[in-house]
Short mmCIF file of C-alpha atoms in Angstrom, two decimals:
data_model
loop_
_atom_site.label_atom_id
_atom_site.label_comp_id
_atom_site.label_asym_id
_atom_site.label_seq_id
_atom_site.Cartn_x
_atom_site.Cartn_y
_atom_site.Cartn_z
CA MET D 611 53.54 21.24 -70.54
CA GLU D 612 55.49 17.80 -70.73
CA SER D 613 53.65 14.32 -70.17
CA ALA D 614 54.75 12.06 -67.55
CA ALA D 615 57.69 9.62 -68.19
CA PRO D 616 56.59 6.06 -69.04
CA GLY D 617 55.56 4.20 -66.05
CA THR D 618 54.65 7.24 -63.94
CA ASN D 619 51.42 7.14 -62.31
CA VAL D 620 49.90 10.53 -62.78
CA THR D 621 47.17 11.00 -60.09
CA LEU D 622 44.39 13.32 -59.75
CA ARG D 623 46.21 15.32 -56.95
CA ASP D 624 48.92 16.28 -59.76
CA VAL D 625 46.24 17.24 -62.44
CA ALA D 626 44.72 19.52 -59.80
CA ALA D 627 48.34 21.33 -58.93
CA ALA D 628 49.20 21.46 -62.40
CA SER D 629 45.85 22.78 -63.16
CA GLY D 630 45.72 25.47 -60.34
CA VAL D 631 42.25 24.24 -58.76
CA SER D 632 41.40 22.37 -55.67
CA LEU D 633 41.32 18.37 -55.84
CA SER D 634 37.30 18.45 -55.78
CA THR D 635 37.03 20.90 -58.65
CA ALA D 636 39.48 18.41 -60.76
CA SER D 637 37.60 15.40 -59.79
CA ARG D 638 34.38 16.87 -60.89
CA ALA D 639 35.61 18.08 -64.06
CA LEU D 640 37.08 14.48 -64.74
CA ASP D 641 33.96 12.67 -63.56
CA GLU D 642 32.52 10.52 -66.61
CA ARG D 643 29.58 9.77 -65.31
CA GLY D 644 27.37 12.59 -65.94
CA THR D 645 27.12 15.08 -68.86
CA ALA D 646 30.64 16.80 -68.98
CA SER D 647 30.68 20.59 -67.68
CA ARG D 648 31.07 23.13 -70.39
CA SER D 649 32.82 25.54 -68.17
CA ALA D 650 36.20 26.60 -69.13
CA ALA D 651 37.86 25.66 -65.84
CA ALA D 652 36.50 22.53 -66.40
CA ALA D 653 37.96 22.36 -70.17
CA HIS D 654 41.27 23.60 -68.55
CA VAL D 655 41.47 20.83 -66.18
CA ARG D 656 40.84 17.97 -68.82
CA LYS D 657 43.15 19.70 -71.39
CA VAL D 658 45.88 19.46 -68.49
CA ALA D 659 44.87 15.75 -67.78
CA GLU D 660 45.44 14.93 -71.18
CA GLU D 661 48.79 16.50 -71.44
CA LEU D 662 50.04 14.83 -68.60
CA GLY D 663 48.62 11.64 -69.72
CA TYR D 664 46.58 11.01 -66.61
CA ARG D 665 43.87 7.95 -66.77
CA ARG D 666 40.94 7.96 -64.35
CA ASN D 667 41.23 4.84 -61.80
CA SER D 668 37.38 4.32 -62.45
CA PHE D 669 37.46 0.87 -60.48
CA ALA D 670 38.85 2.79 -57.36
CA SER D 671 36.23 5.38 -57.61
CA SER D 672 33.62 2.81 -58.26
CA LEU D 673 34.34 0.81 -55.04
CA ARG D 674 34.40 4.19 -52.89
CA ARG D 675 30.99 4.48 -54.10
CA GLY D 676 30.15 0.89 -53.54
CA GLU D 677 29.79 0.44 -57.32
CA THR D 678 31.60 -1.55 -60.11
CA ARG D 679 30.09 0.45 -63.05
CA THR D 680 29.19 -3.37 -64.45
CA LEU D 681 25.93 -4.71 -65.72
CA GLY D 682 24.91 -8.34 -66.17
CA VAL D 683 23.09 -9.04 -69.11
CA LEU D 684 21.40 -12.59 -69.07
CA VAL D 685 20.23 -14.24 -72.45
CA PRO D 686 19.12 -17.50 -73.52
CA ARG D 687 21.57 -17.69 -76.18
CA LEU D 688 23.86 -15.68 -78.52
CA SER D 689 23.35 -17.88 -81.61
CA ASP D 690 19.76 -16.34 -81.77
CA THR D 691 20.30 -13.10 -84.14
CA VAL D 692 17.85 -11.15 -81.92
CA MET D 693 19.70 -11.63 -78.71
CA ALA D 694 23.08 -11.14 -80.19
CA LEU D 695 21.98 -7.68 -81.85
CA MET D 696 20.24 -6.98 -78.26
CA PHE D 697 23.36 -7.68 -76.28
CA GLU D 698 25.32 -5.10 -78.96
CA GLU D 699 22.55 -2.57 -78.44
CA LEU D 700 22.73 -3.14 -74.60
CA GLU D 701 26.38 -2.88 -74.69
CA ARG D 702 26.32 0.41 -76.52
CA ALA D 703 24.06 1.95 -74.17
CA ALA D 704 25.88 0.75 -71.16
CA SER D 705 29.08 2.37 -72.34
CA ASP D 706 27.24 5.67 -73.31
CA ARG D 707 26.41 5.67 -69.43
CA GLY D 708 29.76 4.74 -68.69
CA TYR D 709 28.90 1.01 -67.60
CA PHE D 710 30.62 -2.15 -68.65
CA ALA D 711 28.16 -4.94 -69.83
CA MET D 712 29.07 -8.73 -69.14
CA VAL D 713 26.69 -11.42 -70.67
CA ALA D 714 25.86 -14.87 -69.60
CA THR D 715 23.68 -17.45 -71.22
CA SER D 716 21.04 -19.74 -69.72
CA GLY D 717 19.18 -21.75 -72.33
CA ASP D 718 15.53 -21.92 -71.93
CA ASP D 719 16.33 -23.66 -68.21
CA PRO D 720 15.12 -21.86 -65.22
CA ASP D 721 17.85 -23.90 -62.94
CA ASP D 722 20.45 -22.74 -65.49
CA GLU D 723 19.31 -19.21 -65.39
CA ARG D 724 19.40 -19.00 -61.86
CA ARG D 725 22.57 -20.33 -61.56
CA ALA D 726 23.88 -17.59 -64.30
CA ALA D 727 22.35 -14.84 -62.27
CA GLU D 728 23.85 -15.64 -59.18
CA THR D 729 27.28 -16.00 -61.22
CA LEU D 730 26.85 -12.19 -62.14
CA LEU D 731 25.85 -11.42 -58.91
CA ASP D 732 28.83 -13.13 -57.44
CA ARG D 733 30.71 -10.59 -59.62
CA ASN D 734 29.21 -7.59 -57.78
CA VAL D 735 27.38 -6.50 -60.81
CA ASP D 736 25.51 -2.93 -60.26
CA GLY D 737 22.30 -4.55 -62.12
CA LEU D 738 21.04 -7.25 -64.21
CA ILE D 739 19.32 -7.15 -67.49
CA LEU D 740 16.98 -10.18 -68.11
CA ALA D 741 16.24 -11.33 -71.99
CA THR D 742 15.13 -14.44 -70.91
CA ALA D 743 11.69 -15.17 -72.06
CA ARG D 744 9.52 -17.47 -69.56
CA ILE D 745 6.58 -15.70 -68.24
CA ASP D 746 6.54 -18.45 -65.27
CA ASP D 747 10.15 -17.53 -64.39
CA GLU D 748 10.78 -16.82 -60.61
CA LEU D 749 14.01 -14.90 -60.99
CA PRO D 750 12.46 -11.37 -61.47
CA ARG D 751 10.46 -12.05 -58.07
CA ARG D 752 13.57 -13.07 -56.06
CA LEU D 753 15.30 -10.02 -57.50
CA ARG D 754 12.37 -7.68 -55.97
CA GLU D 755 12.69 -9.39 -53.11
CA ARG D 756 16.41 -8.75 -52.51
CA GLY D 757 16.06 -5.43 -53.80
CA MET D 758 18.79 -5.94 -56.55
CA ALA D 759 18.41 -3.71 -59.51
CA HIS D 760 17.06 -5.29 -62.58
CA ALA D 761 15.37 -4.69 -65.65
CA LEU D 762 13.55 -7.06 -68.07
CA VAL D 763 14.38 -6.50 -72.02
CA LEU D 764 12.15 -7.84 -75.01
CA ARG D 765 9.76 -9.41 -72.43
CA THR D 766 7.63 -8.20 -69.16
CA ASP D 767 6.07 -9.97 -66.42
CA GLY D 768 3.60 -6.98 -65.92
CA VAL D 769 5.77 -6.19 -62.38
CA SER D 770 9.29 -5.84 -62.77
CA PRO D 771 10.90 -2.64 -64.86
CA SER D 772 10.66 -3.80 -68.20
CA ALA D 773 11.87 -2.44 -71.92
CA LEU D 774 10.35 -3.91 -74.66
CA GLY D 775 8.68 -3.61 -77.92
CA ASP D 776 4.82 -3.47 -77.87
CA ASP D 777 4.25 -7.18 -79.24
CA GLU D 778 0.34 -6.98 -79.25
CA VAL D 779 0.76 -4.02 -81.66
CA GLY D 780 3.45 -5.77 -83.59
CA GLY D 781 0.96 -8.77 -83.97
CA TYR D 782 -1.85 -6.79 -85.06
CA LEU D 783 -0.06 -4.64 -87.36
CA ALA D 784 1.27 -7.77 -89.40
CA VAL D 785 -2.22 -9.42 -89.52
CA ARG D 786 -3.49 -6.02 -90.62
CA HIS D 787 -1.39 -5.94 -93.43
CA LEU D 788 -2.48 -9.43 -94.67
CA ILE D 789 -6.00 -8.71 -94.51
CA ASP D 790 -5.55 -5.05 -96.20
CA LEU D 791 -3.95 -7.28 -98.83
CA GLY D 792 -7.20 -9.10 -99.50
CA HIS D 793 -6.40 -12.32 -97.47
CA ARG D 794 -8.92 -14.10 -95.21
CA ASP D 795 -7.40 -17.61 -94.88
CA ILE D 796 -4.66 -16.43 -92.60
CA ALA D 797 -2.70 -18.83 -90.36
CA VAL D 798 -0.53 -17.50 -87.23
CA VAL D 799 2.51 -19.14 -85.94
CA THR D 800 3.77 -18.00 -82.67
CA GLY D 801 6.39 -18.83 -80.33
CA PRO D 802 5.98 -20.62 -77.09
CA ALA D 803 2.74 -20.11 -74.84
CA PHE D 804 5.39 -19.57 -71.85
CA THR D 805 6.76 -16.62 -73.47
CA SER D 806 5.27 -13.20 -73.04
CA THR D 807 6.29 -12.11 -76.78
CA GLY D 808 4.36 -15.27 -78.02
CA THR D 809 0.99 -14.69 -76.45
CA ALA D 810 1.13 -10.75 -76.77
CA ARG D 811 1.77 -11.11 -80.53
CA LEU D 812 -0.83 -13.80 -80.90
CA ALA D 813 -3.18 -11.24 -79.09
CA GLY D 814 -2.58 -8.61 -81.31
CA ALA D 815 -3.06 -11.26 -84.41
CA ARG D 816 -6.52 -12.03 -82.84
CA ARG D 817 -7.46 -8.46 -82.37
CA ALA D 818 -6.75 -7.89 -86.35
CA LEU D 819 -8.66 -11.13 -87.24
CA ALA D 820 -11.76 -10.28 -84.96
CA GLU D 821 -11.90 -6.92 -86.41
CA ALA D 822 -12.18 -8.36 -90.18
CA GLY D 823 -14.78 -10.77 -89.08
CA ILE D 824 -12.18 -13.81 -89.27
CA THR D 825 -12.25 -16.63 -88.02
CA PRO D 826 -9.33 -19.27 -88.78
CA PRO D 827 -9.60 -22.99 -88.12
CA LYS D 828 -8.18 -24.01 -84.69
CA GLU D 829 -5.33 -25.81 -86.37
CA TRP D 830 -4.20 -22.74 -88.08
CA LEU D 831 -3.30 -21.20 -84.56
CA LEU D 832 0.20 -22.55 -83.77
CA ALA D 833 1.98 -21.92 -80.60
CA VAL D 834 5.67 -23.60 -81.27
CA GLY D 835 8.97 -22.67 -80.46
CA TYR D 836 11.10 -19.93 -81.98
CA GLY D 837 13.90 -21.47 -84.09
CA ILE D 838 13.70 -22.53 -87.87
CA GLU D 839 13.18 -25.72 -87.15
CA ASN D 840 9.93 -25.22 -85.44
CA GLY D 841 8.92 -22.75 -88.53
CA PHE D 842 9.75 -25.71 -90.91
CA SER D 843 7.60 -28.36 -89.03
CA ALA D 844 4.64 -25.51 -88.67
CA GLY D 845 5.12 -25.34 -92.41
CA GLU D 846 4.76 -29.28 -92.87
CA SER D 847 1.52 -28.83 -90.91
CA LEU D 848 0.08 -25.63 -92.71
CA LEU D 849 1.12 -26.64 -96.41
CA GLY D 850 1.90 -30.50 -96.33
CA SER D 851 0.03 -32.97 -98.66
CA ASN D 852 -2.15 -33.96 -95.70
CA ALA D 853 -3.15 -30.26 -94.57
CA GLY D 854 -6.19 -30.13 -96.45
CA ARG D 855 -7.43 -26.47 -96.63
CA ARG D 856 -4.45 -24.49 -96.73
CA PRO D 857 -3.85 -20.93 -95.73
CA SER D 858 -3.48 -18.11 -98.41
CA ALA D 859 -1.27 -15.90 -95.85
CA VAL D 860 0.99 -16.49 -92.53
CA PHE D 861 2.23 -14.34 -89.98
CA ALA D 862 5.35 -15.67 -88.42
CA ALA D 863 6.06 -14.24 -84.95
CA ASN D 864 9.86 -14.14 -85.51
CA ASP D 865 11.95 -14.39 -88.51
CA ASN D 866 13.55 -17.69 -87.84
CA LEU D 867 10.03 -19.08 -88.04
CA ALA D 868 9.22 -17.31 -91.21
CA MET D 869 12.56 -18.89 -92.73
CA GLY D 870 11.75 -22.30 -91.46
CA LEU D 871 8.13 -21.68 -93.15
CA ILE D 872 10.05 -20.72 -96.60
CA ALA D 873 11.85 -23.83 -96.45
CA ALA D 874 8.59 -25.92 -95.78
CA ALA D 875 6.97 -23.95 -98.65
CA HIS D 876 9.93 -24.91 -101.21
CA ARG D 877 9.76 -28.49 -100.24
CA PHE D 878 5.82 -28.29 -101.20
CA HIS D 879 6.22 -26.44 -104.36
CA VAL D 880 4.80 -23.27 -102.60
CA THR D 881 5.99 -20.02 -104.00
CA VAL D 882 6.25 -17.34 -101.17
CA GLY D 883 4.93 -13.93 -102.30
CA GLU D 884 2.81 -15.57 -105.00
CA ASP D 885 1.16 -18.79 -103.78
CA LEU D 886 1.79 -17.69 -100.33
CA ALA D 887 1.89 -14.36 -98.47
CA LEU D 888 4.19 -14.43 -95.46
CA VAL D 889 5.07 -11.71 -92.55
CA GLY D 890 8.04 -12.32 -89.83
CA TYR D 891 8.82 -10.35 -86.94
CA ASN D 892 11.94 -8.76 -85.67
CA ASP D 893 13.40 -7.74 -89.09
CA ILE D 894 16.49 -9.38 -88.56
CA PRO D 895 19.60 -8.32 -91.07
CA LEU D 896 19.04 -11.18 -93.16
CA SER D 897 15.36 -10.70 -93.87
CA SER D 898 15.59 -8.15 -96.17
CA ARG D 899 18.54 -10.31 -98.29
CA LEU D 900 16.94 -13.53 -98.90
CA SER D 901 15.82 -14.56 -102.53
CA THR D 902 12.31 -13.29 -101.82
CA PRO D 903 12.73 -10.33 -99.25
CA LEU D 904 10.47 -10.89 -96.17
CA SER D 905 8.17 -8.51 -94.63
CA SER D 906 8.83 -8.24 -91.09
CA VAL D 907 7.80 -6.25 -88.06
CA ARG D 908 10.67 -4.00 -86.89
CA VAL D 909 11.32 -3.48 -83.41
CA PRO D 910 13.28 -0.63 -82.03
CA LEU D 911 16.35 -2.46 -80.09
CA ASP D 912 18.39 0.56 -79.54
CA GLN D 913 15.46 2.54 -78.12
CA ILE D 914 14.40 -0.64 -76.02
CA ALA D 915 18.34 -1.10 -74.83
CA GLY D 916 18.44 2.66 -73.90
CA ASN D 917 15.34 2.30 -71.96
CA ALA D 918 16.68 -1.03 -70.04
CA ILE D 919 19.70 0.83 -69.09
CA ASP D 920 17.83 4.02 -67.97
CA LEU D 921 15.65 1.72 -65.71
CA ILE D 922 18.59 0.53 -63.70
CA VAL D 923 20.77 3.68 -63.71
CA ASN D 924 17.67 5.78 -63.02
CA PRO D 925 15.29 3.35 -60.64
CA ASN D 926 12.89 5.88 -59.45
CA ARG D 927 12.03 7.26 -62.79
CA GLU D 928 8.69 6.16 -64.22
CA PRO D 929 7.23 4.64 -66.12
CA LYS D 930 8.71 1.33 -64.80
CA ILE D 931 7.35 -0.47 -67.90
CA ARG D 932 8.54 1.06 -71.11
CA LYS D 933 6.73 -0.18 -74.44
CA SER D 934 8.61 0.98 -77.87
CA MET D 935 6.29 1.09 -81.06
CA PRO D 936 6.95 -1.39 -83.84
CA THR D 937 7.14 -1.04 -87.39
CA LEU D 938 5.64 -2.97 -90.21
CA ILE D 939 8.24 -3.36 -93.15
CA PRO D 940 6.46 -4.54 -96.21
CA ARG D 941 8.69 -6.43 -98.70
CA GLU D 942 7.86 -8.85 -101.46
CA SER D 943 6.96 -12.02 -99.37
CA SER D 944 3.62 -11.02 -98.54
CA GLY D 945 2.72 -9.88 -102.11
CA SER D 946 1.03 -6.57 -103.34
CA PRO D 947 -2.13 -5.01 -102.55
CA GLY D 948 -5.05 -6.35 -104.51
CA HIS D 949 -2.85 -9.72 -105.12
CA SER D 950 -5.17 -12.63 -105.53
CA THR D 951 -3.20 -15.66 -104.25
CA ALA D 952 -3.38 -18.46 -106.62
CA PRO D 953 -4.45 -22.16 -105.20
CA LEU D 954 -1.51 -23.91 -103.70
CA ARG D 955 0.09 -26.65 -105.36
CA SER D 956 0.50 -30.02 -103.75
#
């Protein structure tokens, strides 16, 4: 069978006629939204379509169904490694379902977030995925009131559909690891109090400390930002010459914070993995490549992305809040079992 001449628009009707099947049968065989039929008839239709050079007009068929097959993804910033990795996984999971994902950034400003969301909605996206972080965010409530398909990712407000890692378990695993290594002087540096990730990871850390009968000084429980500069400032507070008593171990609630702490430790002649045990969170690719590889809590971003897309594509499927289990990845930065932390040098 010869393919169509260049510039010729091969229609679904042409494919049906060449295949000897009805128009509806050809349409079902070439529908990319679900699992492809394995019947001989469907395979024959797809083979004929390929030979003719047929290209399905997804946009037109989506308009007939009132869909655009696009999803809007709203993130604070793509310069954040976790956000960039999360979007890549969302894009991949969306593509596997026949959707296209487009991204917009908002910083951490609620007004900018609202404007970015409206911009995406103006493009008639079929749903919104929100990776923005504030617990007090009004946008999910407004989307629920409008009946707009949406899902929160890497966070939850406890009401809207959400796909995230179990941050409380992750915080527990990190601090339990440090306790099992023999540490009792443990500090915790988390994200801002307005983030569900920060509060949940701190709750998990507190649970591990309480189980071990450890009550750290109040100044060792720091709620800061999630940037490297926030980790450096926290490190100055915990390890600096004016710090007084210093911790022997720190749980940093993301890897950027941990890297800032590493820089501060270097400034104060503190050797991470020897003088100071350190555990981060998210296990970004750079973590294992540092001069002292960073122990970190790994979050299954691919699983979270798949859950987020499914929450939009199948809005009636339960549960609405899906938590994926994190895993502790121990490396040199936390030392070894039985390691006795040396006195910190000023």
